[in-house]
PDB file of C-alpha atoms in Angstrom:
ATOM      1  CA  MET A 155     -11.594 -32.431 -20.321  1.00  0.00           C
ATOM      2  CA  GLN A 156     -10.693 -29.489 -18.077  1.00  0.00           C
ATOM      3  CA  GLN A 157      -6.897 -28.700 -17.610  1.00  0.00           C
ATOM      4  CA  LEU A 158      -5.587 -27.778 -14.386  1.00  0.00           C
ATOM      5  CA  GLU A 159      -3.458 -24.581 -14.450  1.00  0.00           C
ATOM      6  CA  LYS A 160      -0.114 -24.823 -12.833  1.00  0.00           C
ATOM      7  CA  LYS A 161       0.124 -22.367  -9.967  1.00  0.00           C
ATOM      8  CA  LEU A 162       3.288 -20.330  -9.523  1.00  0.00           C
ATOM      9  CA  THR A 163       5.476 -20.800  -6.484  1.00  0.00           C
ATOM     10  CA  LEU A 164       6.969 -17.772  -4.838  1.00  0.00           C
ATOM     11  CA  LYS A 165      10.373 -18.635  -6.292  1.00  0.00           C
ATOM     12  CA  GLU A 166       8.936 -18.923  -9.906  1.00  0.00           C
ATOM     13  CA  PHE A 167       7.061 -15.630  -9.508  1.00  0.00           C
ATOM     14  CA  LEU A 168      10.134 -13.796  -8.397  1.00  0.00           C
ATOM     15  CA  ALA A 169      12.180 -15.356 -11.338  1.00  0.00           C
ATOM     16  CA  MET A 170       9.712 -13.852 -13.801  1.00  0.00           C
ATOM     17  CA  PRO A 171      11.294 -11.478 -16.335  1.00  0.00           C
ATOM     18  CA  GLU A 172      10.743  -7.771 -15.474  1.00  0.00           C
ATOM     19  CA  SER A 173       8.186  -6.011 -17.709  1.00  0.00           C
ATOM     20  CA  ASP A 174       6.440  -2.728 -18.106  1.00  0.00           C
ATOM     21  CA  VAL A 175       3.491  -4.228 -16.300  1.00  0.00           C
ATOM     22  CA  THR A 176       3.612  -4.800 -12.421  1.00  0.00           C
ATOM     23  CA  HIS A 177       2.279  -7.941 -11.253  1.00  0.00           C
ATOM     24  CA  GLU A 178       1.055  -9.233  -7.814  1.00  0.00           C
ATOM     25  CA  LEU A 179       1.226 -12.958  -6.799  1.00  0.00           C
ATOM     26  CA  VAL A 180      -2.350 -13.841  -5.854  1.00  0.00           C
ATOM     27  CA  LYS A 181      -3.384 -17.473  -5.307  1.00  0.00           C
ATOM     28  CA  GLY A 182      -0.421 -18.665  -7.173  1.00  0.00           C
ATOM     29  CA  GLU A 183      -1.238 -16.437 -10.247  1.00  0.00           C
ATOM     30  CA  ALA A 184       0.731 -13.416 -11.563  1.00  0.00           C
ATOM     31  CA  VAL A 185      -2.099 -10.747 -11.627  1.00  0.00           C
ATOM     32  CA  PRO A 186      -1.290  -7.528 -13.350  1.00  0.00           C
ATOM     33  CA  LYS A 187      -1.681  -4.410 -11.325  1.00  0.00           C
ATOM     34  CA  MET A 188      -3.783  -1.626 -12.795  1.00  0.00           C
ATOM     35  CA  SER A 189      -1.822   1.025 -14.495  1.00  0.00           C
ATOM     36  CA  PRO A 190      -2.210   4.355 -12.388  1.00  0.00           C
ATOM     37  CA  LYS A 191      -3.522   7.461 -13.950  1.00  0.00           C
ATOM     38  CA  ARG A 192      -2.642  11.198 -13.261  1.00  0.00           C
ATOM     39  CA  PHE A 193      -4.699  11.750 -10.016  1.00  0.00           C
ATOM     40  CA  HIS A 194      -3.670   8.318  -8.549  1.00  0.00           C
ATOM     41  CA  SER A 195       0.059   9.240  -9.403  1.00  0.00           C
ATOM     42  CA  ALA A 196      -0.309  12.750  -7.836  1.00  0.00           C
ATOM     43  CA  LEU A 197      -1.648  11.266  -4.658  1.00  0.00           C
ATOM     44  CA  GLN A 198       1.048   8.682  -4.554  1.00  0.00           C
ATOM     45  CA  LYS A 199       3.834  11.445  -4.939  1.00  0.00           C
ATOM     46  CA  THR A 200       2.449  13.729  -2.364  1.00  0.00           C
ATOM     47  CA  LEU A 201       2.102  10.923   0.172  1.00  0.00           C
ATOM     48  CA  LEU A 202       5.552   9.770  -0.777  1.00  0.00           C
ATOM     49  CA  PHE A 203       7.005  13.349  -0.144  1.00  0.00           C
ATOM     50  CA  ILE A 204       5.103  13.772   3.225  1.00  0.00           C
ATOM     51  CA  ILE A 205       6.128  10.366   4.738  1.00  0.00           C
ATOM     52  CA  ASP A 206       9.710  10.530   3.455  1.00  0.00           C
ATOM     53  CA  LYS A 207      10.241  13.785   5.124  1.00  0.00           C
ATOM     54  CA  TRP A 208       8.769  12.547   8.330  1.00  0.00           C
ATOM     55  CA  CYS A 209      10.563   9.177   8.297  1.00  0.00           C
ATOM     56  CA  GLN A 210      14.304  10.425   7.966  1.00  0.00           C
ATOM     57  CA  GLY A 211      16.288   8.467  10.333  1.00  0.00           C
ATOM     58  CA  LYS A 212      13.389   6.277  11.297  1.00  0.00           C
ATOM     59  CA  GLY A 213      12.775   4.055   8.190  1.00  0.00           C
ATOM     60  CA  GLU A 214      12.140   4.075   4.520  1.00  0.00           C
ATOM     61  CA  VAL A 215       9.049   4.682   2.248  1.00  0.00           C
ATOM     62  CA  TYR A 216       8.952   3.184  -1.174  1.00  0.00           C
ATOM     63  CA  PRO A 217       6.456   3.347  -4.041  1.00  0.00           C
ATOM     64  CA  GLU A 218       5.420   0.066  -5.673  1.00  0.00           C
ATOM     65  CA  TRP A 219       7.717  -2.135  -3.464  1.00  0.00           C
ATOM     66  CA  ALA A 220       6.335  -5.643  -3.411  1.00  0.00           C
ATOM     67  CA  ILE A 221       5.936  -7.471  -0.219  1.00  0.00           C
ATOM     68  CA  ALA A 222       6.456 -11.238   0.416  1.00  0.00           C
ATOM     69  CA  LEU A 223       3.624 -12.147   2.724  1.00  0.00           C
ATOM     70  CA  LYS A 224       1.394 -15.097   3.486  1.00  0.00           C
ATOM     71  CA  ARG A 225      -2.368 -14.915   2.595  1.00  0.00           C
ATOM     72  CA  ARG A 226      -4.525 -17.742   4.161  1.00  0.00           C
ATOM     73  CA  GLY A 227      -1.539 -19.874   4.307  1.00  0.00           C
ATOM     74  CA  LYS A 228      -0.329 -19.240   0.712  1.00  0.00           C
ATOM     75  CA  ASP A 229       2.442 -17.030  -0.649  1.00  0.00           C
ATOM     76  CA  TRP A 230       1.194 -13.599  -1.463  1.00  0.00           C
ATOM     77  CA  VAL A 231       3.149 -10.783  -3.037  1.00  0.00           C
ATOM     78  CA  PRO A 232       1.009  -7.616  -3.105  1.00  0.00           C
ATOM     79  CA  VAL A 233       2.416  -4.269  -4.406  1.00  0.00           C
ATOM     80  CA  PRO A 234       1.065  -1.395  -2.352  1.00  0.00           C
ATOM     81  CA  ASP A 235       1.137   1.996  -3.861  1.00  0.00           C
ATOM     82  CA  LEU A 236       3.451   3.068  -0.929  1.00  0.00           C
ATOM     83  CA  THR A 237       5.174   0.976   1.803  1.00  0.00           C
ATOM     84  CA  TYR A 238       6.582   2.439   4.956  1.00  0.00           C
ATOM     85  CA  ILE A 239       9.092   0.225   6.992  1.00  0.00           C
ATOM     86  CA  SER A 240      11.072   1.187   9.915  1.00  0.00           C
ATOM     87  CA  TYR A 241      14.736   0.284  10.595  1.00  0.00           C
ATOM     88  CA  GLN A 242      13.608  -1.814  13.496  1.00  0.00           C
ATOM     89  CA  ARG A 243      11.908  -4.163  11.148  1.00  0.00           C
ATOM     90  CA  LEU A 244      14.169  -3.726   8.160  1.00  0.00           C
ATOM     91  CA  PRO A 245      17.765  -3.038   9.304  1.00  0.00           C
ATOM     92  CA  THR A 246      19.759  -0.568   7.246  1.00  0.00           C
ATOM     93  CA  ASP A 247      22.233  -3.295   6.308  1.00  0.00           C
ATOM     94  CA  VAL A 248      19.630  -5.243   4.397  1.00  0.00           C
ATOM     95  CA  MET A 249      20.401  -4.428   0.848  1.00  0.00           C
ATOM     96  CA  GLU A 250      18.794  -7.204  -1.391  1.00  0.00           C
ATOM     97  CA  ASP A 251      16.922  -6.109  -4.572  1.00  0.00           C
ATOM     98  CA  GLU A 252      13.753  -8.235  -3.916  1.00  0.00           C
ATOM     99  CA  PRO A 253      10.418  -7.917  -2.330  1.00  0.00           C
ATOM    100  CA  CYS A 254      10.251  -6.584   1.254  1.00  0.00           C
ATOM    101  CA  PRO A 255      11.019  -9.710   3.239  1.00  0.00           C
ATOM    102  CA  VAL A 256       8.978  -8.779   6.333  1.00  0.00           C
ATOM    103  CA  PRO A 257       5.651  -7.136   6.876  1.00  0.00           C
ATOM    104  CA  PRO A 258       6.031  -3.369   7.032  1.00  0.00           C
ATOM    105  CA  GLU A 259       4.329  -0.908   9.425  1.00  0.00           C
ATOM    106  CA  LEU A 260       2.232   0.678   6.751  1.00  0.00           C
ATOM    107  CA  ALA A 261       0.881  -0.291   3.343  1.00  0.00           C
ATOM    108  CA  ILE A 262      -1.026   2.580   1.338  1.00  0.00           C
ATOM    109  CA  GLU A 263      -3.435   1.508  -1.398  1.00  0.00           C
ATOM    110  CA  ILE A 264      -5.070   4.345  -3.564  1.00  0.00           C
ATOM    111  CA  ILE A 265      -8.218   3.477  -5.204  1.00  0.00           C
ATOM    112  CA  SER A 266      -7.800   3.650  -9.028  1.00  0.00           C
ATOM    113  CA  GLN A 267     -10.496   4.368 -11.582  1.00  0.00           C
ATOM    114  CA  GLY A 268     -12.649   1.155 -11.842  1.00  0.00           C
ATOM    115  CA  GLN A 269     -11.665  -0.239  -8.510  1.00  0.00           C
ATOM    116  CA  ARG A 270     -14.093  -0.643  -5.742  1.00  0.00           C
ATOM    117  CA  PHE A 271     -13.624   0.389  -2.103  1.00  0.00           C
ATOM    118  CA  GLY A 272     -14.963  -3.098  -0.994  1.00  0.00           C
ATOM    119  CA  THR A 273     -12.213  -4.928  -2.846  1.00  0.00           C
ATOM    120  CA  LEU A 274      -9.543  -2.885  -1.064  1.00  0.00           C
ATOM    121  CA  ILE A 275     -11.230  -3.478   2.327  1.00  0.00           C
ATOM    122  CA  GLU A 276     -10.661  -7.218   1.693  1.00  0.00           C
ATOM    123  CA  LYS A 277      -7.035  -6.507   0.723  1.00  0.00           C
ATOM    124  CA  ALA A 278      -6.607  -4.291   3.904  1.00  0.00           C
ATOM    125  CA  THR A 279      -7.846  -7.116   6.043  1.00  0.00           C
ATOM    126  CA  ASP A 280      -5.569  -9.550   4.255  1.00  0.00           C
ATOM    127  CA  TYR A 281      -2.573  -7.184   4.950  1.00  0.00           C
ATOM    128  CA  LEU A 282      -3.323  -6.793   8.615  1.00  0.00           C
ATOM    129  CA  GLU A 283      -3.750 -10.658   9.010  1.00  0.00           C
ATOM    130  CA  ALA A 284      -0.376 -11.033   7.386  1.00  0.00           C
ATOM    131  CA  GLY A 285       1.335  -8.887   9.921  1.00  0.00           C
ATOM    132  CA  VAL A 286       1.188  -5.250   8.344  1.00  0.00           C
ATOM    133  CA  LEU A 287       0.479  -3.010  11.270  1.00  0.00           C
ATOM    134  CA  ARG A 288      -1.692  -0.373   9.291  1.00  0.00           C
ATOM    135  CA  VAL A 289      -3.173   0.016   5.916  1.00  0.00           C
ATOM    136  CA  TRP A 290      -4.480   3.281   4.546  1.00  0.00           C
ATOM    137  CA  VAL A 291      -6.962   3.251   1.795  1.00  0.00           C
ATOM    138  CA  VAL A 292      -7.009   6.604  -0.133  1.00  0.00           C
ATOM    139  CA  ASP A 293     -10.269   7.273  -1.985  1.00  0.00           C
ATOM    140  CA  PRO A 294      -9.827  10.140  -4.470  1.00  0.00           C
ATOM    141  CA  HIS A 295     -13.446  10.202  -5.292  1.00  0.00           C
ATOM    142  CA  ALA A 296     -14.635  10.527  -1.683  1.00  0.00           C
ATOM    143  CA  ARG A 297     -11.479  12.653  -0.843  1.00  0.00           C
ATOM    144  CA  SER A 298     -10.946  10.419   2.215  1.00  0.00           C
ATOM    145  CA  ILE A 299      -8.307   8.355   3.855  1.00  0.00           C
ATOM    146  CA  THR A 300      -9.629   5.151   5.793  1.00  0.00           C
ATOM    147  CA  VAL A 301      -7.026   3.662   8.370  1.00  0.00           C
ATOM    148  CA  PHE A 302      -7.268   0.056   9.116  1.00  0.00           C
ATOM    149  CA  TYR A 303      -6.019  -1.368  12.353  1.00  0.00           C
ATOM    150  CA  PRO A 304      -5.365  -4.892  13.535  1.00  0.00           C
ATOM    151  CA  ASP A 305      -7.151  -4.339  16.815  1.00  0.00           C
ATOM    152  CA  ALA A 306      -9.825  -1.780  16.337  1.00  0.00           C
ATOM    153  CA  PRO A 307     -12.476  -0.918  13.653  1.00  0.00           C
ATOM    154  CA  PRO A 308     -11.299   1.164  10.585  1.00  0.00           C
ATOM    155  CA  ARG A 309     -11.625   4.888  10.736  1.00  0.00           C
ATOM    156  CA  THR A 310     -12.406   7.247   7.789  1.00  0.00           C
ATOM    157  CA  TYR A 311     -10.755  10.757   7.777  1.00  0.00           C
ATOM    158  CA  THR A 312     -12.117  13.490   5.563  1.00  0.00           C
ATOM    159  CA  LYS A 313     -11.541  17.270   5.060  1.00  0.00           C
ATOM    160  CA  ASP A 314      -9.395  18.755   7.840  1.00  0.00           C
ATOM    161  CA  MET A 315      -9.557  15.683  10.248  1.00  0.00           C
ATOM    162  CA  VAL A 316      -6.017  15.151  11.558  1.00  0.00           C
ATOM    163  CA  ILE A 317      -4.622  11.619  11.077  1.00  0.00           C
ATOM    164  CA  THR A 318      -2.165  10.791  13.920  1.00  0.00           C
ATOM    165  CA  ASP A 319      -1.085   7.438  15.222  1.00  0.00           C
ATOM    166  CA  SER A 320       1.274   6.485  18.056  1.00  0.00           C
ATOM    167  CA  LEU A 321       2.935   4.046  15.686  1.00  0.00           C
ATOM    168  CA  PHE A 322       4.038   7.026  13.484  1.00  0.00           C
ATOM    169  CA  GLU A 323       4.907   9.438  16.162  1.00  0.00           C
ATOM    170  CA  GLY A 324       5.223  13.038  14.750  1.00  0.00           C
ATOM    171  CA  LEU A 325       3.466  12.307  11.624  1.00  0.00           C
ATOM    172  CA  GLU A 326       0.380  14.552  11.258  1.00  0.00           C
ATOM    173  CA  LEU A 327      -1.681  15.108   8.130  1.00  0.00           C
ATOM    174  CA  THR A 328      -5.084  15.684   6.752  1.00  0.00           C
ATOM    175  CA  PRO A 329      -6.957  14.401   3.709  1.00  0.00           C
ATOM    176  CA  GLN A 330      -7.546  18.201   2.737  1.00  0.00           C
ATOM    177  CA  GLN A 331      -3.705  18.692   2.872  1.00  0.00           C
ATOM    178  CA  VAL A 332      -2.978  15.639   0.875  1.00  0.00           C
ATOM    179  CA  PHE A 333      -5.580  16.185  -1.817  1.00  0.00           C
ATOM    180  CA  GLY A 334      -4.754  19.910  -1.938  1.00  0.00           C
ATOM    181  CA  GLU A 335      -1.008  19.288  -2.346  1.00  0.00           C
ATOM    182  CA  ALA A 336      -1.686  16.736  -4.925  1.00  0.00           C
ATOM    183  CA  ARG A 337      -3.701  19.452  -6.851  1.00  0.00           C
ATOM    184  CA  LEU A 338      -6.802  17.315  -7.378  1.00  0.00           C
ATOM    185  CA  PRO A 339      -9.748  19.348  -8.532  1.00  0.00           C
ATOM    186  CA  GLU A 340     -12.490  19.859  -6.031  1.00  0.00           C
ATOM    187  CA  LYS A 341     -15.577  17.557  -6.254  1.00  0.00           C
ATOM    188  CA  ASP A 342     -18.641  18.992  -7.592  1.00  0.00           C
TER     189      ASP A 342
END
């Protein structure tokens, strides 16, 4: 006889004890997030520094901050590698120590060793459908950054192509800059 597993509610998920492993709530299950390696961490740090310098007075950027969203009508708590949220969406007086309560402007996912770009395309689509305004998927192997929009096809940036966006006025960067500052080795 097959047993039915009890699905976690958002409240039960948020009440789970903290551990060394980060989890995401996906389809009622606590799914462990892949542990980042050196190049992944270097990219995360570089992007954090670039966006943090740009967003002073505009909003906040955080690594590994969970977001409370809905995915296909069910509670979903993804943990992007980086999250940027403006003070218009998250007022400065909100000071709870819990997942981001509203969809942010930007979620950044960095492809880890063993992950597939196709999986992150699906996740990017889910972020957009949940109200996140932009999703960046950073591919260390291809040395590219693909930007996903809610109302336009995704665009992949490589080398010295400048990423600009009216949503992030004044923020300009290139994949070459990001990968160079992260000191990732050149591809063969």
